[in-house]
Coordinates of C-alpha atoms (C1' of nucleotides) in Angstrom, one line a residue:
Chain A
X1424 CA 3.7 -37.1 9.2
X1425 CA 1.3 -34.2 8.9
X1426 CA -0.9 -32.4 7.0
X1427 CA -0.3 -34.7 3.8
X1428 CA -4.0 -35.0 3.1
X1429 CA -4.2 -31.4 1.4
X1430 CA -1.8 -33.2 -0.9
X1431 CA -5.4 -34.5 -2.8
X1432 CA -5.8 -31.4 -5.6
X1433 CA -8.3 -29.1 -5.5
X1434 CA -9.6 -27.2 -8.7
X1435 CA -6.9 -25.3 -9.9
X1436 CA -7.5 -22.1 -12.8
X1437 CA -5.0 -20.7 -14.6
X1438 CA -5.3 -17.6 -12.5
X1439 CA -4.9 -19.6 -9.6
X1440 CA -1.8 -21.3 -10.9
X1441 CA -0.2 -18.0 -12.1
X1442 CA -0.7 -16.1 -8.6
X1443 CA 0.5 -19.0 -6.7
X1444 CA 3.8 -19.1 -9.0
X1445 CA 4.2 -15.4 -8.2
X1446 CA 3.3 -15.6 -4.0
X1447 CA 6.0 -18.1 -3.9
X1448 CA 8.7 -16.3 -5.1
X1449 CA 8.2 -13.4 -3.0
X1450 CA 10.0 -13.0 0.0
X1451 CA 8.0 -12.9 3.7
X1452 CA 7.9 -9.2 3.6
X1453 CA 6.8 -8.7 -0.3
X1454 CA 4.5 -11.3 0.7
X1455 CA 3.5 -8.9 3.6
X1456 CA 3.5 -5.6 1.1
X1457 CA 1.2 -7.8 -1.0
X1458 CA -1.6 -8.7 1.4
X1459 CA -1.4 -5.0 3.0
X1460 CA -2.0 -3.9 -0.6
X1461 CA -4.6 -6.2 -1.5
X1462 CA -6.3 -6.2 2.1
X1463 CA -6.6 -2.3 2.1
X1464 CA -8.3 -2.4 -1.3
X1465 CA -10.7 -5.4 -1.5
X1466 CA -13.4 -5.3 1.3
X1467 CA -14.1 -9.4 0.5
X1468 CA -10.6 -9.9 2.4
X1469 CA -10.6 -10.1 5.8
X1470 CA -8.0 -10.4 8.4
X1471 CA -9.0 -12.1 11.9
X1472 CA -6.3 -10.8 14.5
X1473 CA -6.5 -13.3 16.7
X1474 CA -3.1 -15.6 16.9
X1475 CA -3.3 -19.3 16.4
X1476 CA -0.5 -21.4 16.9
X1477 CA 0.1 -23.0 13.0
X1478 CA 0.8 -26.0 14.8
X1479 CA -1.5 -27.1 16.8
X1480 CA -4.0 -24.7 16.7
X1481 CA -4.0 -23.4 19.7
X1482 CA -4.9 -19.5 20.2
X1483 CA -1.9 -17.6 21.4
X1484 CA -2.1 -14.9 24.0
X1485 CA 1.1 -13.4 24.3
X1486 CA 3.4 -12.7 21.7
X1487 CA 6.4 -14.6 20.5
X1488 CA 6.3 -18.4 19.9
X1489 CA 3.5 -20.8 20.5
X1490 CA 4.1 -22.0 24.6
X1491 CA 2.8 -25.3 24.1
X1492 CA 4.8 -25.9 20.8
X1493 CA 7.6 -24.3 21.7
X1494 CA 8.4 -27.2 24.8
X1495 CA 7.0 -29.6 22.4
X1496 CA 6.9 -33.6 23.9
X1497 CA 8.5 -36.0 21.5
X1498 CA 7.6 -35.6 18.2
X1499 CA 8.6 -37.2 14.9
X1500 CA 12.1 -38.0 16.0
X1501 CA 14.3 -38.0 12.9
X1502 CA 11.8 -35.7 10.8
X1503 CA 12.6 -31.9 11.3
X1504 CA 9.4 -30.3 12.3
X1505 CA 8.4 -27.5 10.0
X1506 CA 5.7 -24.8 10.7
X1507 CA 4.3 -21.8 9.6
X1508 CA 4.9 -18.8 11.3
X1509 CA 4.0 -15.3 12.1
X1510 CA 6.6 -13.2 13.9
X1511 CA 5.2 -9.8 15.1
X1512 CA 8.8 -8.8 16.1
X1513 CA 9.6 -8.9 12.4
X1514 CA 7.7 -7.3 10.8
X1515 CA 5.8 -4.6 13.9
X1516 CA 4.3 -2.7 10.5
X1517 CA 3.7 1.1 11.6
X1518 CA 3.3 -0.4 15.1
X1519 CA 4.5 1.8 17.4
X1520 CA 4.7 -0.1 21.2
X1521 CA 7.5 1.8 23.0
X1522 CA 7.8 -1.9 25.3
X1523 CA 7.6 -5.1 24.8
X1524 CA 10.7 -5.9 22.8
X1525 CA 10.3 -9.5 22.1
X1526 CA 13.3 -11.0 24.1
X1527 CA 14.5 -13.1 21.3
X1528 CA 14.8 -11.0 18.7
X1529 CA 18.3 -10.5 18.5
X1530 CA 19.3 -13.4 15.7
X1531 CA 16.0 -11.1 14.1
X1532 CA 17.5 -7.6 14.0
X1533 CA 20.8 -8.3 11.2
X1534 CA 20.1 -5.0 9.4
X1535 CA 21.1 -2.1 10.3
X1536 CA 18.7 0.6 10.4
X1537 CA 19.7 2.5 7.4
X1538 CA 19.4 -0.4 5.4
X1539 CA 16.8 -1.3 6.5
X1540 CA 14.9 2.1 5.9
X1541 CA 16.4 2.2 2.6
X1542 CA 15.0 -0.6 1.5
X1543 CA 11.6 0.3 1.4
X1544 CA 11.8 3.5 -0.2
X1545 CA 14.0 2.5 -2.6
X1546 CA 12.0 1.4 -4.9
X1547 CA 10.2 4.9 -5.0
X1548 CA 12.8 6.7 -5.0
X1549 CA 14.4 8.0 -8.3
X1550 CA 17.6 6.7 -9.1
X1551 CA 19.3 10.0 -8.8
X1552 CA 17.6 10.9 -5.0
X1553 CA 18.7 7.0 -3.9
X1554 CA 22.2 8.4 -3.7
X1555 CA 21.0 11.7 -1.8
X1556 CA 18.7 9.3 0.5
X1557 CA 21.1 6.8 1.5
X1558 CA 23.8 9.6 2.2
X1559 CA 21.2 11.1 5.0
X1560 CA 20.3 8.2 6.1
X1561 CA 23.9 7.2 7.1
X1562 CA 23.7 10.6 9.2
X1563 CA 21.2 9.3 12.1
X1564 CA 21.9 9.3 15.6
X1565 CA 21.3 6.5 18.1
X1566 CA 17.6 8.4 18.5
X1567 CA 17.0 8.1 14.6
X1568 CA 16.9 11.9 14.1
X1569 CA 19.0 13.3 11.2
X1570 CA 22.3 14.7 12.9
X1571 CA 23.0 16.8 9.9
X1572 CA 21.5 20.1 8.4
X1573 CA 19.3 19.6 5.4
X1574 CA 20.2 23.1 4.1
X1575 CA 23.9 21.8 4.1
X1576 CA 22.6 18.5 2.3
X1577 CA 21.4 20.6 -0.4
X1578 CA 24.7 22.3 -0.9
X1579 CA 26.3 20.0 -0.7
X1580 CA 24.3 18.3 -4.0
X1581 CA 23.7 21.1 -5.7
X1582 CA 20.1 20.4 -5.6
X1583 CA 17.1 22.6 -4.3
X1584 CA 16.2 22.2 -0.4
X1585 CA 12.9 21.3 -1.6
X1586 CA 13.9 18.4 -3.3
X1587 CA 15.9 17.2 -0.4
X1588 CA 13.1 17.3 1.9
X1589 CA 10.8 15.5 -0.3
X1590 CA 13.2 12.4 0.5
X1591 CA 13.2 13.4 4.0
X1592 CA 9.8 13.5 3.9
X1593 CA 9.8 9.6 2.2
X1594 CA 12.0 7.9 4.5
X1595 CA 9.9 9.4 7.7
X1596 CA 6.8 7.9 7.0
X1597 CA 8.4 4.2 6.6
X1598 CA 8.8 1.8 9.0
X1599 CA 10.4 3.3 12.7
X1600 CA 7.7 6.4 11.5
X1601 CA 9.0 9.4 12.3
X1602 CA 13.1 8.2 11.9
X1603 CA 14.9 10.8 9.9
X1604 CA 13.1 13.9 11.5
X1605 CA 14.8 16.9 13.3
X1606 CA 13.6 15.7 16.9
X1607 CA 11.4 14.2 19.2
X1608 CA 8.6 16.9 18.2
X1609 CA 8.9 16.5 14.1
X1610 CA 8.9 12.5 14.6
X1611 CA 6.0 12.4 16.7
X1612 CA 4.3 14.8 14.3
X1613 CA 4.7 12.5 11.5
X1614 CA 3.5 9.7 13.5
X1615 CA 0.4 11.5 13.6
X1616 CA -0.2 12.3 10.4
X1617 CA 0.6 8.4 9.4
X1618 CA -1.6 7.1 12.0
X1619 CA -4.8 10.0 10.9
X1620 CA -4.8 8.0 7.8
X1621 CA -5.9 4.5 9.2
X1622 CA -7.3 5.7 12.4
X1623 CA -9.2 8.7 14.1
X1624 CA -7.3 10.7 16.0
X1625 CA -7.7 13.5 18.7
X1626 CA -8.4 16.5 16.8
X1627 CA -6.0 18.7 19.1
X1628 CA -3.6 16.4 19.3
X1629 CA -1.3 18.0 16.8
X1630 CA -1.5 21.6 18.6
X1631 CA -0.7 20.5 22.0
X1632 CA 2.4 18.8 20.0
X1633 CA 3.5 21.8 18.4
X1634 CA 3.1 24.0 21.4
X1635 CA 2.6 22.1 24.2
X1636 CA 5.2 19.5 24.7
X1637 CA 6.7 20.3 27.5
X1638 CA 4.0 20.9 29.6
X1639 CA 2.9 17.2 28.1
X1640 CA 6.3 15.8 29.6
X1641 CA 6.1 17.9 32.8
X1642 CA 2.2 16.8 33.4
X1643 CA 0.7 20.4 33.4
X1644 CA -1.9 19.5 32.1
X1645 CA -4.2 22.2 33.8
X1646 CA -1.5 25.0 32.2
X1647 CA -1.9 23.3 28.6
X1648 CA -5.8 22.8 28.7
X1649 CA -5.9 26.4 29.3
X1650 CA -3.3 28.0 26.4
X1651 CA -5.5 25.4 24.0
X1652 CA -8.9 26.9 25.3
X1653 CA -10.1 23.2 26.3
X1654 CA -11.4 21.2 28.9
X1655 CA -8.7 19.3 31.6
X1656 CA -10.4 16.0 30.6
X1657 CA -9.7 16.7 27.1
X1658 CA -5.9 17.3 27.7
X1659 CA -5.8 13.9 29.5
X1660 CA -7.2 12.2 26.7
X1661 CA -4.9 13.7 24.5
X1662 CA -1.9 12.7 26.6
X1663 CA -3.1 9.4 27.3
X1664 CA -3.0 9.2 23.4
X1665 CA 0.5 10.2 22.6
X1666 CA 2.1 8.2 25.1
X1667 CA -0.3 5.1 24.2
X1668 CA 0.5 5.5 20.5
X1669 CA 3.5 7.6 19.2
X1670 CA 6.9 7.1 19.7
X1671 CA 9.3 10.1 20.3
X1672 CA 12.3 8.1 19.8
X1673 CA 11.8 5.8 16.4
X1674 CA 15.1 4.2 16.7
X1675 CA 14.0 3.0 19.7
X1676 CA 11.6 0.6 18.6
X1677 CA 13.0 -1.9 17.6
X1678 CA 17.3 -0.5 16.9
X1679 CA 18.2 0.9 19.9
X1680 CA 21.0 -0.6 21.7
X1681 CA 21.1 -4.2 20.8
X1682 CA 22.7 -4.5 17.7
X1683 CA 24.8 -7.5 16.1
X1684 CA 28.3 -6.1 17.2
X1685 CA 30.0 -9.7 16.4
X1686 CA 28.8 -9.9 13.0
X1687 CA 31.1 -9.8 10.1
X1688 CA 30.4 -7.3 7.9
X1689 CA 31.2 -8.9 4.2
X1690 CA 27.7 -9.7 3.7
X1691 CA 24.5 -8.2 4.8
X1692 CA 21.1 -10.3 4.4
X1693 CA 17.8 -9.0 5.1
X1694 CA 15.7 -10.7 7.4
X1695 CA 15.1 -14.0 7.0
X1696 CA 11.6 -15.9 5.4
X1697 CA 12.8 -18.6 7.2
X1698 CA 14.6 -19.8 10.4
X1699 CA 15.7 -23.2 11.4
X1700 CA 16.9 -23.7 15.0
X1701 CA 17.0 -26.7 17.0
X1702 CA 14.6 -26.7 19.6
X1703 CA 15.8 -24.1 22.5
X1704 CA 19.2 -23.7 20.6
X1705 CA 20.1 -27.3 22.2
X1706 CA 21.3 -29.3 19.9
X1707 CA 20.0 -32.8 21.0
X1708 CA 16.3 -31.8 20.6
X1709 CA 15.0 -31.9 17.1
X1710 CA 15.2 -29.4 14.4
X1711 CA 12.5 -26.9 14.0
X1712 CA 11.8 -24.7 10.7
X1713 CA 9.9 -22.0 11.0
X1714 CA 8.7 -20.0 7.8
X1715 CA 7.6 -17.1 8.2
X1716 CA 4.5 -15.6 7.3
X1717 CA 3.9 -11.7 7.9
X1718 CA 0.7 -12.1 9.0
X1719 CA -0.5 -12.1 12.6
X1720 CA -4.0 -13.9 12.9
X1721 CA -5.6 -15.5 9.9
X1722 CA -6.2 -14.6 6.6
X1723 CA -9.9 -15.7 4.8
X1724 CA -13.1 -14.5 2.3
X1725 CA -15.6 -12.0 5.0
X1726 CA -18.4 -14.1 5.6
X1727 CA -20.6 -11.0 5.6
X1728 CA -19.3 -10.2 2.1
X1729 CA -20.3 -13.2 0.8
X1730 CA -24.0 -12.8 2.4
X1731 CA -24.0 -9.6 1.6
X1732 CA -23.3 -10.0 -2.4
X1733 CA -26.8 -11.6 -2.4
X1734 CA -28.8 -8.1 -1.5
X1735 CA -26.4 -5.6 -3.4
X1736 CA -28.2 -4.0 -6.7
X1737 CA -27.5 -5.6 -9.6
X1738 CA -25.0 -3.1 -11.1
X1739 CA -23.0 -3.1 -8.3
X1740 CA -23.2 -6.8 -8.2
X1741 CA -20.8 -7.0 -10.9
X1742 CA -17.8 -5.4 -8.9
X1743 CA -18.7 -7.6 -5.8
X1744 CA -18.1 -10.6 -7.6
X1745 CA -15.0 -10.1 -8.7
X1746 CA -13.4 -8.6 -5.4
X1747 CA -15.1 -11.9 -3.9
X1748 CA -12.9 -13.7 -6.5
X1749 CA -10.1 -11.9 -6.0
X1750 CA -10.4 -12.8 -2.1
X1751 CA -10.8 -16.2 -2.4
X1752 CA -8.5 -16.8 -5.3
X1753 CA -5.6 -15.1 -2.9
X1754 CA -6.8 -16.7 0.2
X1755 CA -6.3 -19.9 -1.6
X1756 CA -2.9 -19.2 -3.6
X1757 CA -1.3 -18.4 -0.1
X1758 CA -2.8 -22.0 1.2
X1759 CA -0.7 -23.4 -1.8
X1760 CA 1.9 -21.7 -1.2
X1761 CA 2.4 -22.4 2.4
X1762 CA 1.9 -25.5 1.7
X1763 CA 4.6 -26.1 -0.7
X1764 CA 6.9 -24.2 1.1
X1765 CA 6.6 -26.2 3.9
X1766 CA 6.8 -29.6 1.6
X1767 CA 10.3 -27.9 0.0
X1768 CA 11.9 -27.1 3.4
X1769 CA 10.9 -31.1 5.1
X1770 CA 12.7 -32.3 2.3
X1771 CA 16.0 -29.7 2.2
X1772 CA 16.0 -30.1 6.2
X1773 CA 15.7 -34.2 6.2
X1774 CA 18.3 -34.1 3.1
X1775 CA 21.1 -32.0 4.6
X1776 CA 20.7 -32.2 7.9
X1777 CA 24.3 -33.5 8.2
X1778 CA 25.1 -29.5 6.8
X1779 CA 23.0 -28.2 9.1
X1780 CA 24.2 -29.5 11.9
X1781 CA 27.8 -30.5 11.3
X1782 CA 28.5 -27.5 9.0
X1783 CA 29.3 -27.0 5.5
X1784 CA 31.8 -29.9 4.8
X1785 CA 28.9 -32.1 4.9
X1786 CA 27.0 -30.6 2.4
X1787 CA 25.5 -32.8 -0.2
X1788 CA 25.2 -31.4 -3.8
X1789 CA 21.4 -32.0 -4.3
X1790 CA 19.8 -29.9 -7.4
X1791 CA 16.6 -28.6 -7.7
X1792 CA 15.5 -30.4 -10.4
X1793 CA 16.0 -33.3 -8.2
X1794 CA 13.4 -31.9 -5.0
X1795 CA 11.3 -31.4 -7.9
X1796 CA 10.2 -34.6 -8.6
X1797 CA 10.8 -36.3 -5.3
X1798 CA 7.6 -33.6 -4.7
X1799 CA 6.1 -34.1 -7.8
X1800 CA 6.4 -30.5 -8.8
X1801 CA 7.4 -28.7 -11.7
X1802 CA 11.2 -27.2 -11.7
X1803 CA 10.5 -23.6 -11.6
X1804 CA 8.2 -23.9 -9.0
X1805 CA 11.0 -25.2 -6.8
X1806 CA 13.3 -22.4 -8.4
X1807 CA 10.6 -19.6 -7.5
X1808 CA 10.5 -20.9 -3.6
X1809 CA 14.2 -21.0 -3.6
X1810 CA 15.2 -17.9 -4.8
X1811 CA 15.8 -14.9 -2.9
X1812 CA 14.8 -16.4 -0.1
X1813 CA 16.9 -16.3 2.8
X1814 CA 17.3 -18.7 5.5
X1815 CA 18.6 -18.4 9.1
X1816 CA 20.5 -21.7 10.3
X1817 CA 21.3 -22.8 13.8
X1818 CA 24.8 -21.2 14.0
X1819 CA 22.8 -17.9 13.6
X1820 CA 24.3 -17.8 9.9
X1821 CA 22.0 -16.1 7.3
X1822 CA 22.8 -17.2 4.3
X1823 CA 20.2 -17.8 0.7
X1824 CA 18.3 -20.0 0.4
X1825 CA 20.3 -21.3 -2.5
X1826 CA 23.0 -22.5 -0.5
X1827 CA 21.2 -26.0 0.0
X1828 CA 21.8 -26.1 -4.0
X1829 CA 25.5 -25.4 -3.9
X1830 CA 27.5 -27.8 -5.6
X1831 CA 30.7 -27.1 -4.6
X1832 CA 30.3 -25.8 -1.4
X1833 CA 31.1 -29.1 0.5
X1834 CA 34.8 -29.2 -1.5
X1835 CA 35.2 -25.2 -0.9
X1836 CA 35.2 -26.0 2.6
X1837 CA 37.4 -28.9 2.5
X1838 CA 40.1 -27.0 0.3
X1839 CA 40.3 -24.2 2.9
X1840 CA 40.4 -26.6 5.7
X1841 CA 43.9 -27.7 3.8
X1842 CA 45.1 -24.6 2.9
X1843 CA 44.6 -23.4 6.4
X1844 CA 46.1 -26.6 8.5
X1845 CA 49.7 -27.2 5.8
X1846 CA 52.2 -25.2 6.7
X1847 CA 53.7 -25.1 3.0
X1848 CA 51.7 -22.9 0.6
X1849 CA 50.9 -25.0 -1.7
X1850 CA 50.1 -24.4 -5.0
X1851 CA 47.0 -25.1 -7.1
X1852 CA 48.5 -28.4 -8.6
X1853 CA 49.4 -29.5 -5.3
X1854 CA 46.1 -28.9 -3.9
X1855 CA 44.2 -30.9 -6.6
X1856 CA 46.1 -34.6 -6.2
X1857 CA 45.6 -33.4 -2.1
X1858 CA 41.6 -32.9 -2.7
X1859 CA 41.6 -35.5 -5.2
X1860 CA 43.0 -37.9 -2.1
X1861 CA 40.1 -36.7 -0.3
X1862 CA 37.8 -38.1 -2.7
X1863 CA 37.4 -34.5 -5.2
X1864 CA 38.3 -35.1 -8.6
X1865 CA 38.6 -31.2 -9.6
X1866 CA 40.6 -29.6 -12.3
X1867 CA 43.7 -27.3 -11.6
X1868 CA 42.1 -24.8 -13.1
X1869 CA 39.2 -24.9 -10.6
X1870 CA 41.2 -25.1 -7.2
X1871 CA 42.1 -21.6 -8.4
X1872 CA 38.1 -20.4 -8.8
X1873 CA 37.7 -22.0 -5.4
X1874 CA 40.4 -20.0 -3.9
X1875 CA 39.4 -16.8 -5.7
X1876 CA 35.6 -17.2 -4.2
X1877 CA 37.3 -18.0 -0.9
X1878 CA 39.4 -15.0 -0.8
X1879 CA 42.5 -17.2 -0.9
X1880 CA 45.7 -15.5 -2.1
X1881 CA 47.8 -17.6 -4.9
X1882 CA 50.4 -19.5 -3.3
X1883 CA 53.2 -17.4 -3.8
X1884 CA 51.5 -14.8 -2.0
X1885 CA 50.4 -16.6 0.9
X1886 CA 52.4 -16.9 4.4
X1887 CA 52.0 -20.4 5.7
X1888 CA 50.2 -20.7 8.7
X1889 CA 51.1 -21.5 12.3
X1890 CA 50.1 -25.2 12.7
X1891 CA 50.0 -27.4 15.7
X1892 CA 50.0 -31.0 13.6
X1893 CA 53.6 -31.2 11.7
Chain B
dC465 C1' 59.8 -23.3 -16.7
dT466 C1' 56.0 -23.1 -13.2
dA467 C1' 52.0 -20.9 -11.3
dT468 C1' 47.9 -18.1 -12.2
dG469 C1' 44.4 -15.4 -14.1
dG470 C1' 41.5 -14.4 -18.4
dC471 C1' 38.6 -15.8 -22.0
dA472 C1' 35.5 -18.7 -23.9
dC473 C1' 33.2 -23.0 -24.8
dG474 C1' 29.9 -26.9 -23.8
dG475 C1' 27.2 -29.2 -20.8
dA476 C1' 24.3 -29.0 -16.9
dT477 C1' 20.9 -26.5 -14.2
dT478 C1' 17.2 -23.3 -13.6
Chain C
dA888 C1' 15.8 -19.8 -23.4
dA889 C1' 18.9 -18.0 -20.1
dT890 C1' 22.2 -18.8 -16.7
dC891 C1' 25.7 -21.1 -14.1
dC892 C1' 29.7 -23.9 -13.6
dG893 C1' 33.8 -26.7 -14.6
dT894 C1' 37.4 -26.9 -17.7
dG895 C1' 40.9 -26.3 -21.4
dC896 C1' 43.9 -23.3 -23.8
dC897 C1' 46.8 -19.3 -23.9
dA898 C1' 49.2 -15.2 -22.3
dT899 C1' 51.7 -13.3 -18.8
dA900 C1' 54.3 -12.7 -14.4
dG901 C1' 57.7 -14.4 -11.5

DNA sequence: CTATGGCACGGATT
DNA sequence: AATCCGTGCCATAG
């Protein structure tokens, strides 16, 4: 086993506790909204870029999975192996790499790009524009520009253009930047407003996109330099820029082609905070559970922050302090949290494995209450971790986390299995001395629930199947 | 009369 | 304390 020695407590404040209880419930990309927030507003917290493989250690060049981990020798045999995560093709922020699609992120992508977009705004959003937002968004073309006119949008509403922009305006500045403009031009426009806010940018960048962008495409360069009244070398730095950093397609980035056409529509999950695959999809190897963390290099207190604090005045000291607190207090709450989260998924993973692999008859009804003390934590900090969390298994099913906790999922799946193999539609009595042979003692009354959450038609209503067996 | 769905109650779970 | 879940009773449809 590993990592059990952090078990040992360390001082634990009230503050501490409460902002651990809160990290854990949130999912990987609250988490992420969280740290953004707190990173871009406390100078104590400091980000290192650099990747290092959770597991062992080891900096990571390229993207995706850790190479030396990922063709792992023999490790605990019978013990899933559970890590912590980062997975840049999640969660690309306002990154804007036209290449390097990570080659496996096709179990990644599950939403579809109005969703998606939707999502984070939201929560912004009045509840009268979400409407209003959602219906343009469901008008994008494979490019991610708006296929319809906003004028029309307005009409169509009753509400003034300008208001109808302002949403436009919203949903282009989150995550593919720039989706939900008129065009390559707007889009890249946007980009560069988004990126002048964290970055310097070329001061004539946005003229030559205005008015020069097809001499950018065509490479006239000498033709451009000389309707902006600037140098050639200037030009070239300016292209060099917009190809390096903005996007004119935002779909592109990460949407394009290579959706999910095979999967079922009834129920769409977000991305998932956690992933468990056997080790390159083959199912001899051992299981691996990966959780992810939005974060790609690693998170602590500046070191020059705390040296510095020592020098500041005296009135400013004051302030210092307590962004040094809040730094370390969060740096240490994620630590906990990680840390239980990966306690809570060894023990779901070693416990139902027989579900994971074998498939939903095999469940075992387990509760929460029950991980709880096997861990030696308190219920709701088992119920925080569980919920709304949601969990990607090796059939490429995404499903809640809760699932692990559903009692009656095991006879569910039985009960269809026999209403889908007799050839006699039976009716709800019949069905409970049937599951009740099977070893399910179960009312009449509900079978029939179990039907309805199936979306199992009443007996008299159902067609018997075609079986092979008599 | 049989088969089902609705309502509501009590115990378990969160 | 709030919520979920299995169940019993009753009304209704066939």
């Amino acid at each position: 086993m590993f990592q059990s020695h952090v078990h040992s407590l360390r001082p634990m404040t009230s503050a501490h506790l409460a902002q651990t209880m809160t990290l854990l419930s949130l999912t990987s990309s609250e988490l992420r909204q969280q740290i953004d927030a707190e990173l871009a507003q406390n100078p104590a917290l400091e980000l290192l870029e650099e990747r290092r493989c959770p597991t062992c250690h080891r900096l990571l060049t390229s993207k995706g999975p850790c190479p030396i981990c990922s063709q792992p020798q023999v490790r605990g045999l019978d013990e899933p192996i559970v890590f912590i995560s980062s997975r840049e093709d999640f969660y690309t922020g306002s990154g804007m790499s036209t290449e390097d699609i990570p080659e496996d992120n096709l179990s990644a992508v599950t939403e579809d790009l109005p969703t998606f977009v939707l999502r984070q705004i939201a929560l912004e959003l009045s509840v009268q524009d979400r409407p209003i937002a959602a219906y343009l968004l469901t008008h994008l073309d494979d490019n991610g520009f708006l296929t319809i006119d906003t004028l029309d949008v307005a009409r169509y509403y009753h509400i003034p253009l300008e208001r109808v922009q302002n949403i436009i305006r919203m949903i282009q500045r989150s995550d593919p930047v720039g989706v939900g403009s008129s065009g390559p031009q707007e889009a890249m426009l946007v980009q560069l407003e988004v990126l002048a806010e964290s970055r310097p940018v070329p001061p004539l960048a946005e003229m030559a996109i205005k008015n020069g962008l097809g001499q950018l495409s065509h490479h006239q360069f000498a033709d451009l330099a000389r309707q902006l009244k600037t140098s050639l070398s200037e030009i070239r730095e300016i292209s060099h820029f917009i190809t390096e950093n903005l996007n004119p397609f935002p779909a592109h980035e990460h949407w394009g082609d290579n959706r999910h056409p095979d999967e079922p529509l009834s129920e769409v999950y977000h991305q998932p905070d956690i992933i468990i695959n056997f080790l390159n999809d083959s199912p001899k190897n051992p299981l691996v559970v990966e959780i992810i963390l939005p974060l790609n290099g690693t998170l602590r207190v500046n070191p020059l922050f705390r040296q510095a604090i020592k020098q500041v005045s005296e009135e400013k000291k004051g302030d210092w302090k307590n962004d040094l607190e809040r730094a370390s207090l969060l740096v240490k709450c994620l630590q906990q949290r990680n840390h239980t989260m990966r306690r809570l998924m060894q023990r779901i993973v070693s416990l139902q494995q027989d579900f994971i692999i074998k498939g939903e008859t095999f469940i075992k009804p387990i509760t929460r209450a029950q991980i709880s003390k096997e861990l030696d934590v308190h219920e709701s900090t088992i119920s925080r971790a569980v919920s709304s969390k949601i969990v990607q298994l090796p059939n490429k099913r995404i499903v809640p986390l809760s699932v692990f906790f559903d009692r009656s999922l095991n006879i569910r799946s039985v009960l269809r299995g026999i209403i889908i193999q007799e050839s006699r539609p039976l009716s709800d009595s019949e069905l409970v001395t049937l599951l009740s042979e099977e070893g399910f003692k179960v009312a009449r009354r509900t079978v029939a629930k179990y039907r309805a959450m199936e979306g199992i038609l009443p007996a008299h209503l159902r067609r018997s199947f075609i079986s092979a067996s008599t």
